Structure formats: C-alpha cells, structure tokens
Amino acid sequence: MNKQNHFSPLWLALSAVVGIFIGTFYANHFGGNRLSIINSGTNKLNNLLHIVDDQYVDTVDVADLVEKAVPQLLSELDPHSVYISAKDKQMAEDDLRGSFSGVGIEFIIRKDTLRVQNVIKNGPSERAGVLAGDKIVEVDDSAFVGKTLTNEEAMHRLKGPKDTKVKLGIVRRGEKELRYITVTRGEIPMKSVNALYMLDDETGYIRIKNFGENTYPELLIALAQLAQEDFSNLVIDLRGNTGGYLGSAVQIANEFLPKNQLIVYTEGRRSPRQEYRSDGRGSYQNIPLVVLIDEGSASASEILAGAIQDNDRGTIIGRRSFGKGLVQQPIEFNDGSLMRLTIARYYSPSGRCIQKPYTSGQDKNYEEDLMIRYQHGEFFSQDSIKHTGPEFKTTNGRVVYGGGGITPDIFVGEDTTAYTSYYKEASLSGLILQFCYDYTDDHRAELAANGDFVALEKYLKRQNIVEKFVSYADRQGLKRRNLLIQRSYRLLERALISRLIYNVLDEQAWIEFLNVDDPAIKETLKLFKEGNAFPTGEE
C-alpha cells in the first residue's frame, strides 16, 4: 500500500470536518444563526408531538393539539402576538375591509333563537322582505335554534360568496305559519365613519369607529359634506375606536399637518426605524381641530391623536387612551391560518412609546388594566392618572408623558354622582339590552312612527320608560330599590332611550342623541368659542 492511499481516509475525514465547519460558518453568518436555534426548538417540538402521537395512552388528534398549543406559545411573548385559525381568519379581517358578502342584518341571540335586530337599508335582506323583529329558525331547510347556536355559527351560515342564495325559515310576529324567504347574498358595506353632522353653525363632527381600508376616502367624503354646511371648526371623535390599519391613520393625520411633520415612527430589534411624515398636500392644515379619545381608543387611534398632540396641531379632549403601541406583522401558514407577530413598537413624534408596560403575554395586570384604572379613580379624576414613563416635549415645548397611551390636553371624567349599585347591575347584567330588545319588538310600529331621535325621546319619556324597565327587571330578579333608582334615574333613562333609538332608527341618531348632553362635546364647543383649539407655548 503506498503512502497516498494510506492517508486517503484521513484526508477524507479532515475534508468532511472542514466542510462541515465552513458550511456551519456560512449558515450562521449568512443564513442567520437564528434559524439554527429555531430549528433546534422545532425539532424538540416535533419530537414531542411524535412521541405523544406514538405512545400516549389514548388516541390523540395531533393537528388539534397544535391548534391549541400555538396560541399558548404566542401568548408568552406579549399581549398582542396572536394566532388566528383558518376558520376565524375571514371574520377577523371583515371588520377592517370595506365590505363583505352576506345577507345584511344585525342580529342578537336570545333564548337560543336568532332574532333580527336591524335590517341594513338597501341590503339583500331588505330587498327580499326580511323585517326587524323576525326570528330566523331555519337556514337552508336545517333547524337553526338551540344551545349550540352561537354568533360565530350564525355568521358562518349567513355569510357567503356574492350572488349565492340562502333560504331562511322565519317566525314573524302575528303569523302562525313559518315564512320562507330566499335571500341572494350581496356586498355589505362596512362603514368606518358612522356619524357626521354639524354640532352648531360652525362646528363639524365626524365619528370614526375603526381604521379600515376605506376610512380615509370616507373621511374625505364626510369633510366634503360638512364643507357644504360651511364648517369652520372640526371634531374627530375616536372614543371607543380600537384601531386598525396604520396606513389609514397616517393618511388622515396627513390631511391636517403641514409638510414634513413626523406622524409616527416604528422601531424594533429586527425592524430598523421607519418614519411616516406628512407631505404637505393636506387640505385642512389650518382648521381648528379637536380629537376626542377615551380608554377605549387604541392603536391607530392613538397614532392619530399622538400626531395631532405632539405637533401642537389641535387639542386632545377626554380620558387617557388604551396604550396599544405594538406593531404586528401578519404571517400566513399553508392551511390558511395566520400569526400576527409583534415586530416593533409605535412611537409618537415626540419619541414616547404608545405601548403601556407589560411583563409577559399573560400579564394579569395588563389584562385588567382598565379595571385597575377605574378602581384607582382615573376615569373620574385627572390627578389619579399614573404615568410610568418620562416627560417628552411637543413641538411648542409642552410637556407630554410616556408610559402608555395618550393623555388628553383637557381631561373630562365620568360623572359618578348618579352611579349606583342598581345601575351597575342593570348595565352589567345585560338587562337593559334585553328590555330594550323586547320593548322594541312589542312596540315596533308605535316607535317607528317617530321619525327622528328628538321625537322618539319625547315619546319614550311620556311612556315613563324607566318605570317600565324597573318592573321588567324586578320580574327578572333585579329587585326594586327606589332610593337608588331615583338617584340613577337620569342615567337609566339615558341608557334606555339611547338603546331604543339605536334599535328603531340608526347609529347616527344614536350618536347624535348621546352627544346632546355629553361633557366632552360641551368642553369642545367651549374651547372653540374661546378660540383656544391650537395649543401654544410651554405648559
């Protein structure tokens, strides 16, 4: 045997080791070392699932196990990294789309039966003859009642591709026979701007309930309508707006800001700083502006409010916002499900992080934050607001605070003088909603005869609606307590009338009614009258 042949196995072994080393080096530096770590963890998870599938005492649906495990895994990261199954994906996306395909009704489920609360005007169900108050008990000749009936199941059965048909079996008040109506599904518009009108001769009002695909064009249309009424002040109401698309918030902020103003920026460990700035093309850069927020205003709402506040472009009125400032990137899986993974944080122009603190995805204090705020008195007193972050400065040098959410320039607390344990129980138990549905169903014709919210309010007061509710609630187990009822009379009456207006008229009428004696609206009109809508100088 010659020397060359003698050393061949050694050279082959050395070459293999060098090759592995070089391959590992390139994989780590150019393929990303993170992938090796993930693959290692994945192997462990795969091995675990394989062992369970192979050796567990009972038969296991591994796919179902994965579906249940993935949300738990993501929940360990932060409160907003989530997994959405394929069957829930469509529902999760519909709210932010400009439209979806369905039958066009609003419904509630009571006593294991789906009841039509409102029929969307000019929608498929109205054209087919479905009426508010109808009970849908069959869908495509299959029973549609019982304890298994859920909101999710109802939407799954009633939604569907455009121009497909669905046969509804309906029980209608006053009719003994089951009525069958075939509805051809169609596009149902999903409006983001759910109210616009003039608060007075000079002040336009626009309420935005979320930031979807069509929010920006809807806002432009609303502004054009208000321009026909010569508005010179503007209120944008974001109370209860839980957010939506970043792009929509940026487009709207751009309408009100001069050129090259920072609107928001995002930054994360693997996401370099990305800035969003105004282009100077906005048509409403000089109009006096107020933005209304509360603890229900989150995400894109906070981006818009923060941009207006930090650039001293307008006044923020209300209560501290929710504090949701994490950026999620949607990542789809082959089966149609998706993960929304947090990749960065939102920062307002002054540099404050919008996200409130959290320790993990399952932080109990985070989940109960609004209740903790309520118990601390933050909803009622500005002095009770606990800022956890440092001070920042607006363009004009005013102090604003980090640590989560947008703190308003003018605080408007909830009125607690009429709040009693009776009113709390009536609200939280759902009795007010139940009563209002039943009352609407029993008196639909008389209620509908009142063409606007002013007439309907007067009619309901003459009916002594509070007393009717108290008697109803007493029969349902909420005992009459006359002193507490008297103290909460105004709150009870407002809650009952507002809900009945919503049931009989529409969302716009409901909002207009609530705004009549709203403290934040009163504070806004006072501010405009005094000419102080543009914040200036250091506070």
XYZ file of C-alpha atoms in Angstrom:
539
model
C 0.000 0.000 0.000
C 1.509 3.390 -0.973
C 1.580 6.470 1.223
C -1.037 8.320 -0.769
C -3.530 5.506 -0.374
C -2.626 5.094 3.277
C -3.600 8.699 4.102
C -6.693 8.932 1.875
C -9.220 8.024 4.626
C -7.650 10.630 6.922
C -7.792 13.313 4.229
C -11.392 12.439 3.517
C -12.285 12.742 7.200
C -10.459 16.063 7.534
C -12.136 17.360 4.388
C -15.526 16.407 5.795
C -14.828 18.215 9.090
C -13.610 21.330 7.239
C -16.658 21.189 5.001
C -18.980 20.960 7.993
C -17.152 23.856 9.654
C -17.359 26.042 6.523
C -20.996 25.113 5.992
C -21.832 25.915 9.589
C -19.962 29.237 9.352
C -21.873 30.317 6.252
C -25.175 29.109 7.619
C -24.667 31.044 10.838
C -23.410 34.250 9.250
C -25.327 34.390 6.015
C -28.311 32.117 6.583
C -28.913 33.530 10.076
C -27.889 31.784 13.269
C -31.439 32.386 14.477
C -32.632 29.707 12.082
C -30.444 27.097 13.742
C -31.911 27.952 17.119
C -35.450 27.833 15.761
C -34.757 24.525 14.023
C -33.414 23.095 17.258
C -36.566 24.141 19.108
C -38.739 22.913 16.263
C -37.060 19.514 16.376
C -37.813 19.276 20.074
C -41.450 20.188 19.491
C -41.675 17.778 16.564
C -40.166 15.004 18.660
C -42.592 15.752 21.478
C -45.598 15.594 19.162
C -44.278 12.411 17.552
C -43.832 10.724 20.946
C -47.321 11.788 22.074
C -48.839 10.543 18.828
C -46.911 7.255 19.028
C -47.039 6.393 22.721
C -49.832 8.296 24.501
C -52.379 6.078 26.251
C -55.306 7.331 24.123
C -55.659 8.349 20.503
C -54.654 12.000 20.044
C -55.662 14.438 17.321
C -52.212 15.973 16.836
C -53.470 18.684 14.480
C -55.992 19.804 17.078
C -53.270 19.721 19.735
C -51.117 22.044 17.620
C -54.060 24.420 17.066
C -54.468 24.707 20.832
C -50.745 24.923 21.590
C -49.774 27.679 19.132
C -51.919 30.408 20.782
C -50.444 29.466 24.165
C -46.941 29.685 22.753
C -47.520 33.155 21.292
C -49.246 34.365 24.445
C -45.941 34.001 26.279
C -44.430 36.755 24.105
C -46.699 39.794 24.527
C -50.408 40.591 24.800
C -50.902 41.197 21.080
C -48.996 38.449 19.275
C -51.839 36.115 18.323
C -52.706 33.085 16.237
C -55.867 33.098 14.118
C -57.176 29.807 12.804
C -58.199 29.446 9.172
C -61.894 29.393 10.050
C -61.624 32.593 12.121
C -59.390 34.459 9.678
C -62.215 35.721 7.461
C -64.139 37.059 10.441
C -61.049 38.785 11.835
C -60.422 40.591 8.545
C -64.017 41.578 7.705
C -64.228 44.436 10.208
C -61.377 46.298 8.522
C -62.374 45.594 4.944
C -64.558 47.997 3.065
C -67.238 45.352 2.650
C -68.086 41.687 2.980
C -70.610 39.411 1.339
C -73.658 38.395 3.369
C -77.388 38.863 3.911
C -77.283 42.305 5.538
C -78.809 42.053 9.013
C -77.865 42.886 12.583
C -78.922 40.149 14.961
C -78.848 39.052 18.559
C -79.299 35.581 20.022
C -81.901 35.363 22.770
C -83.420 32.235 24.271
C -81.472 30.044 21.821
C -83.027 31.855 18.829
C -81.507 34.260 16.302
C -83.539 37.458 16.201
C -83.182 40.157 13.562
C -82.481 43.428 15.345
C -81.955 45.674 12.302
C -82.062 45.196 8.553
C -79.411 47.122 6.605
C -81.036 49.656 4.295
C -80.990 48.658 0.621
C -79.255 45.399 1.575
C -80.080 41.869 0.378
C -82.398 41.022 3.287
C -84.417 44.220 2.977
C -84.856 43.614 -0.758
C -86.006 40.040 -0.038
C -88.541 41.146 2.582
C -86.868 40.316 5.916
C -88.059 42.631 8.718
C -86.591 43.751 12.024
C -88.118 41.533 14.717
C -88.161 38.382 12.572
C -86.824 35.195 14.177
C -84.667 33.000 11.923
C -85.271 29.389 12.934
C -84.149 27.565 9.785
C -81.289 28.058 7.334
C -81.382 26.068 4.076
C -84.057 23.729 5.483
C -81.959 22.871 8.566
C -83.031 23.822 12.094
C -81.199 26.893 13.364
C -82.058 27.044 17.065
C -80.801 25.611 20.322
C -77.929 25.905 22.744
C -75.360 25.198 20.028
C -76.341 28.396 18.178
C -73.535 30.948 18.561
C -72.635 34.271 16.937
C -69.778 32.545 15.117
C -72.018 29.781 13.762
C -74.662 32.297 12.695
C -72.155 34.408 10.775
C -70.658 31.296 9.203
C -74.084 30.191 7.934
C -75.334 33.599 6.803
C -72.204 34.936 5.148
C -71.079 33.522 1.831
C -69.928 34.370 -1.705
C -71.722 37.153 -3.545
C -74.797 36.105 -5.580
C -75.197 32.796 -3.709
C -78.610 32.125 -2.179
C -79.644 31.193 1.339
C -83.133 30.061 2.329
C -84.341 31.418 5.662
C -87.181 29.976 7.718
C -88.714 32.875 9.626
C -91.159 33.204 12.512
C -92.887 36.587 12.240
C -94.970 38.211 14.948
C -98.685 37.688 14.330
C -98.211 34.827 11.844
C -98.846 31.187 12.735
C -97.165 29.635 9.702
C -93.430 29.550 9.138
C -92.472 32.019 6.407
C -89.691 31.125 3.949
C -87.597 33.846 2.332
C -84.704 33.250 -0.060
C -82.020 35.925 0.168
C -79.378 36.448 -2.502
C -76.177 37.395 -0.718
C -74.540 40.632 -1.740
C -71.843 43.123 -0.794
C -72.483 44.698 2.605
C -70.601 47.977 3.092
C -68.626 48.281 6.328
C -68.530 51.970 7.202
C -65.764 53.382 9.388
C -67.310 56.854 9.618
C -70.526 56.127 11.485
C -71.681 59.692 12.176
C -71.206 63.153 10.693
C -73.222 66.298 11.290
C -72.954 69.902 12.487
C -72.798 70.346 16.260
C -73.617 74.036 15.799
C -73.456 76.582 12.982
C -69.653 76.444 12.852
C -68.559 73.034 14.172
C -68.463 69.862 12.126
C -68.410 66.484 13.866
C -67.072 63.183 12.497
C -67.003 59.910 14.413
C -64.648 57.159 13.241
C -65.298 53.716 14.732
C -62.215 51.952 13.276
C -59.425 52.391 10.743
C -60.148 50.136 7.781
C -59.373 50.001 4.081
C -61.837 52.770 3.169
C -61.589 55.031 6.216
C -59.557 57.735 4.505
C -61.851 58.150 1.451
C -64.859 58.013 3.801
C -63.323 60.857 5.814
C -62.763 62.951 2.682
C -66.401 62.444 1.672
C -67.516 63.419 5.191
C -65.376 66.573 5.107
C -66.824 67.493 1.709
C -70.353 67.106 3.085
C -69.546 69.285 6.086
C -67.957 71.865 3.770
C -71.347 72.277 2.122
C -72.591 73.433 5.522
C -69.671 75.886 5.885
C -67.998 74.298 8.910
C -65.035 76.258 10.315
C -64.163 74.019 13.304
C -63.812 70.233 13.348
C -64.224 67.483 15.944
C -62.933 63.967 15.225
C -64.372 61.518 17.744
C -62.170 58.442 18.315
C -63.761 57.300 21.566
C -64.127 53.532 21.617
C -62.135 53.212 18.382
C -59.882 50.181 18.881
C -57.713 50.931 15.843
C -56.973 49.106 12.610
C -54.655 49.906 9.731
C -51.642 52.145 10.340
C -51.858 53.478 6.774
C -55.349 54.876 7.315
C -54.289 56.756 10.455
C -51.255 58.191 8.645
C -53.365 59.326 5.663
C -55.839 61.082 7.943
C -53.132 62.794 10.015
C -51.573 63.978 6.742
C -54.745 65.919 5.924
C -54.201 68.192 8.925
C -50.419 68.623 9.140
C -48.014 70.926 7.268
C -45.238 69.427 5.181
C -42.552 67.171 6.683
C -44.123 66.782 10.132
C -43.394 63.441 11.783
C -46.636 61.486 12.236
C -45.321 58.290 13.839
C -42.304 56.015 13.680
C -41.822 52.313 14.332
C -38.753 50.528 15.626
C -37.902 47.029 16.835
C -34.987 44.686 17.452
C -35.008 43.425 13.869
C -37.027 46.323 12.414
C -34.999 49.488 11.700
C -36.614 52.820 12.475
C -39.233 53.694 9.875
C -40.700 57.194 9.844
C -44.032 58.361 8.444
C -44.135 62.076 7.605
C -46.699 64.478 6.160
C -46.337 65.525 2.528
C -47.928 68.970 2.823
C -50.810 68.153 0.479
C -53.497 68.041 3.154
C -56.495 70.276 2.554
C -57.266 71.044 6.207
C -53.940 72.167 7.639
C -55.301 75.293 9.328
C -58.770 74.413 10.570
C -59.219 74.463 14.384
C -59.255 70.813 15.445
C -60.255 68.761 18.486
C -59.775 64.999 18.802
C -61.837 63.097 21.387
C -60.368 59.973 22.998
C -61.060 57.680 25.933
C -59.793 54.438 27.456
C -61.290 52.528 24.508
C -59.194 54.413 21.929
C -56.284 52.207 20.866
C -53.574 51.583 18.281
C -54.286 53.615 15.115
C -56.485 55.958 17.179
C -53.512 56.690 19.405
C -51.263 57.241 16.389
C -53.614 59.907 15.051
C -54.162 61.536 18.455
C -50.428 61.455 19.223
C -49.549 63.049 15.877
C -52.026 65.890 16.421
C -50.914 66.444 20.033
C -47.138 66.232 19.602
C -47.193 68.585 16.597
C -49.416 71.027 18.549
C -51.889 70.846 15.688
C -55.028 70.522 17.794
C -56.387 69.766 21.254
C -56.985 66.284 22.643
C -60.009 66.052 24.957
C -61.302 63.135 27.038
C -59.535 60.435 29.049
C -56.223 58.595 28.689
C -56.247 56.156 25.785
C -55.732 52.402 25.975
C -51.974 52.176 25.328
C -51.666 49.671 22.455
C -48.471 50.509 20.600
C -47.116 47.195 19.316
C -46.756 46.574 15.579
C -47.992 43.183 14.332
C -46.871 41.610 11.079
C -49.321 39.055 9.627
C -47.632 35.785 8.619
C -49.798 33.242 6.808
C -49.497 29.449 7.042
C -50.238 26.972 4.270
C -53.549 25.908 5.819
C -54.972 29.450 5.647
C -54.377 30.301 9.295
C -52.143 33.184 10.249
C -49.991 34.569 13.032
C -49.846 38.246 13.929
C -46.363 38.599 15.375
C -45.176 41.728 17.149
C -42.095 43.034 15.337
C -41.819 46.665 16.505
C -43.272 49.442 18.666
C -45.069 52.643 17.709
C -43.575 55.946 18.868
C -45.306 59.308 18.713
C -43.436 62.270 17.123
C -42.033 63.420 20.477
C -40.474 59.963 20.984
C -42.831 58.479 23.561
C -43.772 54.847 23.259
C -47.536 54.438 22.938
C -47.480 50.901 24.383
C -48.277 50.591 28.072
C -45.976 48.377 30.169
C -46.367 44.601 30.336
C -44.226 41.824 31.779
C -45.335 38.971 29.540
C -48.121 37.935 27.249
C -50.080 36.570 30.192
C -49.648 39.561 32.495
C -52.792 39.611 34.623
C -52.376 43.297 35.449
C -52.209 44.102 31.740
C -55.440 42.246 31.047
C -57.156 44.006 33.927
C -55.562 47.400 33.296
C -58.791 49.259 32.546
C -60.428 47.863 35.680
C -57.364 48.851 37.723
C -57.530 52.357 36.259
C -61.216 52.527 37.148
C -60.568 51.411 40.717
C -57.761 53.949 41.074
C -60.190 56.687 40.066
C -58.517 57.552 36.762
C -61.843 57.704 34.908
C -63.070 60.361 37.315
C -60.035 62.467 38.277
C -57.036 63.655 36.263
C -54.894 63.553 39.405
C -55.341 59.772 39.528
C -53.550 59.170 36.202
C -50.329 57.255 36.892
C -47.656 57.943 34.270
C -44.909 55.329 34.249
C -42.757 56.909 31.545
C -40.564 60.018 31.308
C -41.571 63.501 30.164
C -41.382 64.460 26.492
C -41.872 67.787 24.729
C -44.209 68.717 21.891
C -43.132 70.976 19.032
C -44.049 74.058 21.078
C -42.414 72.742 24.253
C -45.481 71.461 26.066
C -44.893 68.510 28.385
C -46.442 65.150 27.434
C -45.878 61.820 29.140
C -44.713 58.395 28.040
C -45.522 55.102 29.679
C -48.536 54.090 27.677
C -51.441 55.736 25.920
C -52.140 59.362 25.046
C -53.062 61.621 27.963
C -55.518 64.317 26.820
C -54.772 68.029 26.995
C -58.165 68.560 28.611
C -59.426 65.828 30.915
C -63.160 65.064 31.063
C -64.048 62.495 33.700
C -67.095 60.327 34.071
C -69.908 61.647 36.223
C -70.187 59.446 39.315
C -72.921 61.332 41.141
C -75.697 59.236 39.601
C -73.818 55.934 39.537
C -75.273 53.374 41.955
C -75.075 49.627 42.549
C -78.549 49.305 40.988
C -77.466 50.988 37.756
C -74.264 48.935 37.677
C -76.195 45.669 37.999
C -78.770 46.760 35.398
C -75.980 47.547 32.915
C -73.560 44.683 33.514
C -76.256 42.003 33.694
C -77.500 42.816 30.197
C -80.995 43.579 31.475
C -81.081 46.987 29.777
C -80.282 45.435 26.398
C -82.782 42.616 26.926
C -85.560 45.002 27.942
C -84.879 47.310 25.004
C -84.997 44.444 22.526
C -88.294 43.125 23.938
C -89.807 46.610 24.140
C -88.787 47.355 20.561
C -90.256 44.058 19.385
C -93.549 44.663 21.218
C -93.976 48.298 20.130
C -92.185 48.469 16.783
C -94.946 50.269 14.871
C -95.542 52.947 17.515
C -91.815 53.563 17.946
C -91.165 53.748 14.200
C -93.829 56.426 13.854
C -91.355 58.848 15.453
C -89.133 59.909 12.595
C -86.106 61.296 14.439
C -84.368 60.918 17.785
C -85.841 64.125 19.209
C -89.413 62.947 18.625
C -88.612 59.419 19.796
C -87.007 60.715 23.009
C -90.108 62.787 23.831
C -92.366 59.819 23.103
C -90.370 57.471 25.348
C -90.319 59.930 28.233
C -94.102 60.165 28.028
C -94.223 56.354 28.265
C -92.341 56.506 31.597
C -89.757 54.122 30.187
C -87.713 53.921 33.400
C -90.660 52.613 35.395
C -91.406 50.045 32.705
C -87.798 48.860 32.868
C -87.773 48.693 36.679
C -90.867 46.472 36.655
C -89.315 44.266 33.963
C -86.016 43.999 35.862
C -87.853 43.118 39.076
C -89.504 40.179 37.315
C -86.025 39.107 36.109
C -84.578 39.120 39.615
C -83.152 42.663 39.973
C -85.091 43.864 42.989
C -86.608 47.347 43.002
C -84.625 49.781 45.182
C -86.447 53.087 44.978
C -83.796 55.353 46.506
C -81.047 54.041 44.222
C -83.372 54.137 41.220
C -84.224 57.770 41.922
C -80.557 58.656 42.259
C -79.714 56.891 38.974
C -82.892 57.954 37.188
C -81.120 60.196 34.666
C -78.515 57.540 33.820
C -81.151 54.825 33.469
C -83.334 56.975 31.266
C -80.395 57.956 29.039
C -79.233 54.344 28.666
C -82.722 53.066 27.850
C -83.647 55.804 25.400
C -80.291 55.663 23.617
C -80.582 51.920 23.074
C -84.163 52.189 21.830
C -83.110 54.945 19.425
C -80.369 52.626 18.134
C -82.860 49.768 17.693
C -85.513 51.839 15.927
C -83.541 54.441 13.969
C -79.815 54.025 13.265
C -76.295 54.513 14.584
C -76.126 58.161 13.521
C -79.287 59.024 15.500
C -77.943 57.096 18.499
C -74.678 59.078 18.473
C -76.437 62.418 17.992
C -78.672 61.697 20.988
C -75.738 60.766 23.230
C -73.801 63.868 22.191
C -76.557 66.285 23.235
C -75.508 66.294 26.895
C -72.011 64.800 26.514
C -69.490 66.644 28.769
C -66.632 66.207 26.251
C -68.749 67.763 23.491
C -69.662 70.661 25.777
C -65.978 71.193 26.617
C -65.137 71.102 22.906
C -67.690 73.735 21.955
C -66.494 75.928 24.808
C -62.898 75.628 23.566
C -63.848 76.625 20.023
C -65.881 79.563 21.295
C -62.859 80.806 23.265
C -60.590 80.317 20.231
C -58.126 78.032 22.031
C -58.098 74.968 19.778
C -54.431 75.482 18.806
C -52.162 74.660 21.791
C -49.227 77.068 22.064
C -46.318 77.618 24.422
C -44.849 75.563 27.236
C -47.206 74.349 29.945
